[in-house]
């Protein structure tokens, strides 16, 4: 389904594993804080809905999305989390900076996801406009934070079943 039509918060709750035994790290970028704060809230609430205890949700902030790579790597090495969710929002400006940040962050998180012992979930919004971001952090298209929380729980289960 094209992402433009996909509600990021729609899922079948019966397919989501219980998270009551698991610890989740969330790394959040301070840039575009209105958006990243709403993504964080979505992820937090969805993890709680599926049994993750408040004390088992570890939140740390980084200055910008580019720092999500180091922040997430730190979280995988220095804590005993079962998964890391990286949350950021990049909005296109007038310079190519947008492309460099998106590419660098995405490649860094992808590499970390291959190498880390726990899953690293990609919660980076890359949008042309603020409205597109607002639509995806609790607006018309749901909340990508919800999607990231569900993905984290499913990937922890994946790692434990194989
Ligand atoms: C510099 C910058 C710019 C222009 N735009 C964004 C953005 O839209 N979203 C975001 O998360 N971060 C942005 N940054 C900051 C970079 O991610 C990074 O923090 C700085 O380049 C310092 O490494």
PDB file of C-alpha atoms and ligand atoms in Angstrom:
ATOM      1  CA  UNK A   1       0.000   0.000   0.000  1.00  0.00           C
ATOM      2  CA  UNK A   2       1.328   3.468  -0.841  1.00  0.00           C
ATOM      3  CA  UNK A   3       2.519   5.193   2.310  1.00  0.00           C
ATOM      4  CA  UNK A   4       0.356   8.210   1.494  1.00  0.00           C
ATOM      5  CA  UNK A   5      -2.694   6.011   2.117  1.00  0.00           C
ATOM      6  CA  UNK A   6      -1.343   3.936   4.971  1.00  0.00           C
ATOM      7  CA  UNK A   7      -2.395   4.856   8.496  1.00  0.00           C
ATOM      8  CA  UNK A   8       0.733   4.344  10.567  1.00  0.00           C
ATOM      9  CA  UNK A   9      -1.299   3.529  13.676  1.00  0.00           C
ATOM     10  CA  UNK A  10      -3.481   0.773  12.224  1.00  0.00           C
ATOM     11  CA  UNK A  11      -2.535  -2.777  13.213  1.00  0.00           C
ATOM     12  CA  UNK A  12      -4.056  -5.944  14.575  1.00  0.00           C
ATOM     13  CA  UNK A  13      -3.360  -5.933  18.349  1.00  0.00           C
ATOM     14  CA  UNK A  14      -3.712  -9.732  18.505  1.00  0.00           C
ATOM     15  CA  UNK A  15      -0.508 -10.093  16.457  1.00  0.00           C
ATOM     16  CA  UNK A  16       1.591  -8.033  18.879  1.00  0.00           C
ATOM     17  CA  UNK A  17       3.665  -9.887  21.490  1.00  0.00           C
ATOM     18  CA  UNK A  18       3.328  -9.065  25.174  1.00  0.00           C
ATOM     19  CA  UNK A  19       6.126  -6.719  26.232  1.00  0.00           C
ATOM     20  CA  UNK A  20       5.941  -7.115  29.999  1.00  0.00           C
ATOM     21  CA  UNK A  21       9.364  -8.831  30.263  1.00  0.00           C
ATOM     22  CA  UNK A  22      11.197  -6.509  27.875  1.00  0.00           C
ATOM     23  CA  UNK A  23      13.134  -3.252  28.135  1.00  0.00           C
ATOM     24  CA  UNK A  24      13.034  -0.717  25.299  1.00  0.00           C
ATOM     25  CA  UNK A  25      15.404   2.187  24.640  1.00  0.00           C
ATOM     26  CA  UNK A  26      14.071   5.227  22.796  1.00  0.00           C
ATOM     27  CA  UNK A  27      16.479   7.815  21.362  1.00  0.00           C
ATOM     28  CA  UNK A  28      14.756  11.073  20.368  1.00  0.00           C
ATOM     29  CA  UNK A  29      16.050  14.018  18.353  1.00  0.00           C
ATOM     30  CA  UNK A  30      15.412  17.550  19.680  1.00  0.00           C
ATOM     31  CA  UNK A  31      15.119  19.044  16.193  1.00  0.00           C
ATOM     32  CA  UNK A  32      11.462  19.597  15.189  1.00  0.00           C
ATOM     33  CA  UNK A  33      10.533  18.870  18.781  1.00  0.00           C
ATOM     34  CA  UNK A  34       6.780  19.275  18.276  1.00  0.00           C
ATOM     35  CA  UNK A  35       6.891  16.364  15.870  1.00  0.00           C
ATOM     36  CA  UNK A  36       9.444  14.183  17.675  1.00  0.00           C
ATOM     37  CA  UNK A  37       7.677  14.721  21.014  1.00  0.00           C
ATOM     38  CA  UNK A  38       4.430  13.454  19.497  1.00  0.00           C
ATOM     39  CA  UNK A  39       6.227  10.473  17.950  1.00  0.00           C
ATOM     40  CA  UNK A  40       7.775   9.684  21.334  1.00  0.00           C
ATOM     41  CA  UNK A  41       4.365   9.889  23.012  1.00  0.00           C
ATOM     42  CA  UNK A  42       2.891   7.534  20.420  1.00  0.00           C
ATOM     43  CA  UNK A  43       5.683   5.007  20.895  1.00  0.00           C
ATOM     44  CA  UNK A  44       5.516   5.244  24.687  1.00  0.00           C
ATOM     45  CA  UNK A  45       1.723   4.831  24.844  1.00  0.00           C
ATOM     46  CA  UNK A  46       1.757   1.881  22.445  1.00  0.00           C
ATOM     47  CA  UNK A  47       4.524   0.125  24.377  1.00  0.00           C
ATOM     48  CA  UNK A  48       2.490   0.618  27.563  1.00  0.00           C
ATOM     49  CA  UNK A  49      -0.634  -0.724  25.832  1.00  0.00           C
ATOM     50  CA  UNK A  50       1.288  -3.913  25.090  1.00  0.00           C
ATOM     51  CA  UNK A  51       2.571  -4.447  28.584  1.00  0.00           C
ATOM     52  CA  UNK A  52       5.968  -2.745  28.706  1.00  0.00           C
ATOM     53  CA  UNK A  53       6.498  -1.384  32.226  1.00  0.00           C
ATOM     54  CA  UNK A  54       7.195   2.375  32.624  1.00  0.00           C
ATOM     55  CA  UNK A  55      10.513   1.597  34.334  1.00  0.00           C
ATOM     56  CA  UNK A  56      11.516  -0.488  31.326  1.00  0.00           C
ATOM     57  CA  UNK A  57      11.199   2.359  28.830  1.00  0.00           C
ATOM     58  CA  UNK A  58      14.509   4.262  28.730  1.00  0.00           C
ATOM     59  CA  UNK A  59      14.347   7.616  26.917  1.00  0.00           C
ATOM     60  CA  UNK A  60      17.400   9.663  25.929  1.00  0.00           C
ATOM     61  CA  UNK A  61      17.552  12.758  23.734  1.00  0.00           C
ATOM     62  CA  UNK A  62      20.125  13.784  21.121  1.00  0.00           C
ATOM     63  CA  UNK A  63      20.486  17.235  19.480  1.00  0.00           C
ATOM     64  CA  UNK A  64      19.526  16.265  15.914  1.00  0.00           C
ATOM     65  CA  UNK A  65      18.608  13.310  13.747  1.00  0.00           C
ATOM     66  CA  UNK A  66      22.194  12.836  12.622  1.00  0.00           C
ATOM     67  CA  UNK A  67      23.100  12.075  16.250  1.00  0.00           C
ATOM     68  CA  UNK A  68      20.546   9.243  16.362  1.00  0.00           C
ATOM     69  CA  UNK A  69      23.243   6.929  14.997  1.00  0.00           C
ATOM     70  CA  UNK A  70      25.673   7.494  17.867  1.00  0.00           C
ATOM     71  CA  UNK A  71      22.843   7.741  20.405  1.00  0.00           C
ATOM     72  CA  UNK A  72      21.352   4.438  19.295  1.00  0.00           C
ATOM     73  CA  UNK A  73      24.758   2.728  19.154  1.00  0.00           C
ATOM     74  CA  UNK A  74      25.449   3.934  22.695  1.00  0.00           C
ATOM     75  CA  UNK A  75      22.077   2.585  23.820  1.00  0.00           C
ATOM     76  CA  UNK A  76      22.799  -0.873  22.357  1.00  0.00           C
ATOM     77  CA  UNK A  77      26.234  -1.050  24.024  1.00  0.00           C
ATOM     78  CA  UNK A  78      25.785   0.649  27.387  1.00  0.00           C
ATOM     79  CA  UNK A  79      22.340  -0.557  28.440  1.00  0.00           C
ATOM     80  CA  UNK A  80      20.564  -3.914  28.615  1.00  0.00           C
ATOM     81  CA  UNK A  81      17.673  -2.938  26.342  1.00  0.00           C
ATOM     82  CA  UNK A  82      16.020  -5.560  24.121  1.00  0.00           C
ATOM     83  CA  UNK A  83      15.461  -3.066  21.276  1.00  0.00           C
ATOM     84  CA  UNK A  84      16.166   0.557  20.391  1.00  0.00           C
ATOM     85  CA  UNK A  85      13.731   2.923  18.676  1.00  0.00           C
ATOM     86  CA  UNK A  86      15.384   5.911  16.962  1.00  0.00           C
ATOM     87  CA  UNK A  87      12.998   8.865  16.556  1.00  0.00           C
ATOM     88  CA  UNK A  88      13.684  11.951  14.465  1.00  0.00           C
ATOM     89  CA  UNK A  89      12.167  14.288  11.917  1.00  0.00           C
ATOM     90  CA  UNK A  90      13.970  15.944   9.028  1.00  0.00           C
ATOM     91  CA  UNK A  91      12.106  18.602   7.032  1.00  0.00           C
ATOM     92  CA  UNK A  92      13.386  19.708   3.647  1.00  0.00           C
ATOM     93  CA  UNK A  93      14.849  23.205   3.538  1.00  0.00           C
ATOM     94  CA  UNK A  94      16.355  25.254   0.745  1.00  0.00           C
ATOM     95  CA  UNK A  95      19.751  23.529   0.706  1.00  0.00           C
ATOM     96  CA  UNK A  96      20.953  19.950   0.088  1.00  0.00           C
ATOM     97  CA  UNK A  97      21.544  19.607   3.828  1.00  0.00           C
ATOM     98  CA  UNK A  98      18.266  17.660   4.045  1.00  0.00           C
ATOM     99  CA  UNK A  99      19.581  14.972   1.705  1.00  0.00           C
ATOM    100  CA  UNK A 100      22.871  14.593   3.556  1.00  0.00           C
ATOM    101  CA  UNK A 101      21.201  14.286   6.950  1.00  0.00           C
ATOM    102  CA  UNK A 102      18.605  11.814   5.655  1.00  0.00           C
ATOM    103  CA  UNK A 103      21.207   9.676   3.885  1.00  0.00           C
ATOM    104  CA  UNK A 104      23.758   9.765   6.697  1.00  0.00           C
ATOM    105  CA  UNK A 105      21.225   8.963   9.387  1.00  0.00           C
ATOM    106  CA  UNK A 106      19.506   6.253   7.384  1.00  0.00           C
ATOM    107  CA  UNK A 107      22.750   4.555   6.370  1.00  0.00           C
ATOM    108  CA  UNK A 108      24.096   4.803   9.911  1.00  0.00           C
ATOM    109  CA  UNK A 109      20.968   3.275  11.430  1.00  0.00           C
ATOM    110  CA  UNK A 110      20.851   0.559   8.770  1.00  0.00           C
ATOM    111  CA  UNK A 111      24.480  -0.386   9.459  1.00  0.00           C
ATOM    112  CA  UNK A 112      23.840  -0.402  13.191  1.00  0.00           C
ATOM    113  CA  UNK A 113      20.754  -2.562  12.659  1.00  0.00           C
ATOM    114  CA  UNK A 114      22.905  -5.131  10.838  1.00  0.00           C
ATOM    115  CA  UNK A 115      25.651  -5.162  13.473  1.00  0.00           C
ATOM    116  CA  UNK A 116      23.922  -4.647  16.811  1.00  0.00           C
ATOM    117  CA  UNK A 117      22.804  -7.586  18.927  1.00  0.00           C
ATOM    118  CA  UNK A 118      19.372  -6.019  19.415  1.00  0.00           C
ATOM    119  CA  UNK A 119      17.011  -4.629  16.768  1.00  0.00           C
ATOM    120  CA  UNK A 120      17.235  -0.923  15.935  1.00  0.00           C
ATOM    121  CA  UNK A 121      13.927   0.497  14.704  1.00  0.00           C
ATOM    122  CA  UNK A 122      13.826   3.276  12.117  1.00  0.00           C
ATOM    123  CA  UNK A 123      11.574   6.065  13.364  1.00  0.00           C
ATOM    124  CA  UNK A 124      12.881   8.865  11.149  1.00  0.00           C
ATOM    125  CA  UNK A 125      10.339  11.018   9.326  1.00  0.00           C
ATOM    126  CA  UNK A 126      11.803  12.566   6.165  1.00  0.00           C
ATOM    127  CA  UNK A 127       9.286  15.113   4.938  1.00  0.00           C
ATOM    128  CA  UNK A 128       9.072  17.890   2.369  1.00  0.00           C
ATOM    129  CA  UNK A 129       6.827  20.011   4.594  1.00  0.00           C
ATOM    130  CA  UNK A 130       5.902  20.423   8.245  1.00  0.00           C
ATOM    131  CA  UNK A 131       2.334  19.434   7.348  1.00  0.00           C
ATOM    132  CA  UNK A 132       3.528  16.059   6.040  1.00  0.00           C
ATOM    133  CA  UNK A 133       5.288  15.502   9.359  1.00  0.00           C
ATOM    134  CA  UNK A 134       2.244  16.568  11.394  1.00  0.00           C
ATOM    135  CA  UNK A 135       0.107  14.143   9.388  1.00  0.00           C
ATOM    136  CA  UNK A 136       2.430  11.319  10.521  1.00  0.00           C
ATOM    137  CA  UNK A 137       2.841  12.113  14.220  1.00  0.00           C
ATOM    138  CA  UNK A 138      -0.775  11.793  15.284  1.00  0.00           C
ATOM    139  CA  UNK A 139      -2.561  13.525  12.389  1.00  0.00           C
ATOM    140  CA  UNK A 140      -4.406  12.260   9.332  1.00  0.00           C
ATOM    141  CA  UNK A 141      -2.011   9.369   8.712  1.00  0.00           C
ATOM    142  CA  UNK A 142      -1.659   8.184  12.295  1.00  0.00           C
ATOM    143  CA  UNK A 143       1.526   8.154  14.338  1.00  0.00           C
ATOM    144  CA  UNK A 144       4.778   6.564  13.202  1.00  0.00           C
ATOM    145  CA  UNK A 145       5.725   6.226  16.862  1.00  0.00           C
ATOM    146  CA  UNK A 146       2.940   3.628  17.240  1.00  0.00           C
ATOM    147  CA  UNK A 147       4.301   1.720  14.256  1.00  0.00           C
ATOM    148  CA  UNK A 148       7.829   1.777  15.692  1.00  0.00           C
ATOM    149  CA  UNK A 149       6.652   0.423  19.050  1.00  0.00           C
ATOM    150  CA  UNK A 150       4.826  -2.482  17.398  1.00  0.00           C
ATOM    151  CA  UNK A 151       7.820  -3.191  15.177  1.00  0.00           C
ATOM    152  CA  UNK A 152      10.164  -3.215  18.176  1.00  0.00           C
ATOM    153  CA  UNK A 153       8.054  -5.799  20.013  1.00  0.00           C
ATOM    154  CA  UNK A 154       7.736  -7.981  16.918  1.00  0.00           C
ATOM    155  CA  UNK A 155      11.472  -7.839  16.233  1.00  0.00           C
ATOM    156  CA  UNK A 156      12.366  -8.754  19.825  1.00  0.00           C
ATOM    157  CA  UNK A 157      10.124 -11.785  19.475  1.00  0.00           C
ATOM    158  CA  UNK A 158      11.733 -12.564  16.120  1.00  0.00           C
ATOM    159  CA  UNK A 159      15.182 -12.596  17.709  1.00  0.00           C
ATOM    160  CA  UNK A 160      14.060 -14.838  20.546  1.00  0.00           C
ATOM    161  CA  UNK A 161      12.372 -17.377  18.269  1.00  0.00           C
ATOM    162  CA  UNK A 162      15.306 -17.957  15.965  1.00  0.00           C
TER     163      UNK A 162
HETATM  164  C1  LIG B   1      21.336  21.008  10.702  1.00  0.00           C
HETATM  165  C2  LIG B   1      19.984  20.376  10.681  1.00  0.00           C
HETATM  166  C3  LIG B   1      19.020  20.796   9.743  1.00  0.00           C
HETATM  167  C4  LIG B   1      19.286  21.873   8.738  1.00  0.00           C
HETATM  168  N1  LIG B   1      17.796  20.261   9.711  1.00  0.00           N
HETATM  169  C5  LIG B   1      17.492  19.266  10.595  1.00  0.00           C
HETATM  170  C6  LIG B   1      16.200  18.664  10.586  1.00  0.00           C
HETATM  171  O1  LIG B   1      15.284  19.026   9.830  1.00  0.00           O
HETATM  172  N2  LIG B   1      15.968  17.663  11.474  1.00  0.00           N
HETATM  173  C7  LIG B   1      16.934  17.214  12.349  1.00  0.00           C
HETATM  174  O2  LIG B   1      16.661  16.275  13.116  1.00  0.00           O
HETATM  175  N3  LIG B   1      18.145  17.782  12.385  1.00  0.00           N
HETATM  176  C8  LIG B   1      18.444  18.790  11.552  1.00  0.00           C
HETATM  177  N4  LIG B   1      19.681  19.380  11.578  1.00  0.00           N
HETATM  178  C9  LIG B   1      20.650  18.965  12.636  1.00  0.00           C
HETATM  179  C10 LIG B   1      21.464  17.706  12.304  1.00  0.00           C
HETATM  180  O3  LIG B   1      20.688  16.515  12.429  1.00  0.00           O
HETATM  181  C11 LIG B   1      22.668  17.582  13.254  1.00  0.00           C
HETATM  182  O4  LIG B   1      22.201  17.695  14.583  1.00  0.00           O
HETATM  183  C12 LIG B   1      23.705  18.660  13.022  1.00  0.00           C
HETATM  184  O5  LIG B   1      24.120  18.656  11.672  1.00  0.00           O
HETATM  185  C13 LIG B   1      24.949  18.451  13.945  1.00  0.00           C
HETATM  186  O6  LIG B   1      25.555  17.188  13.668  1.00  0.00           O
END
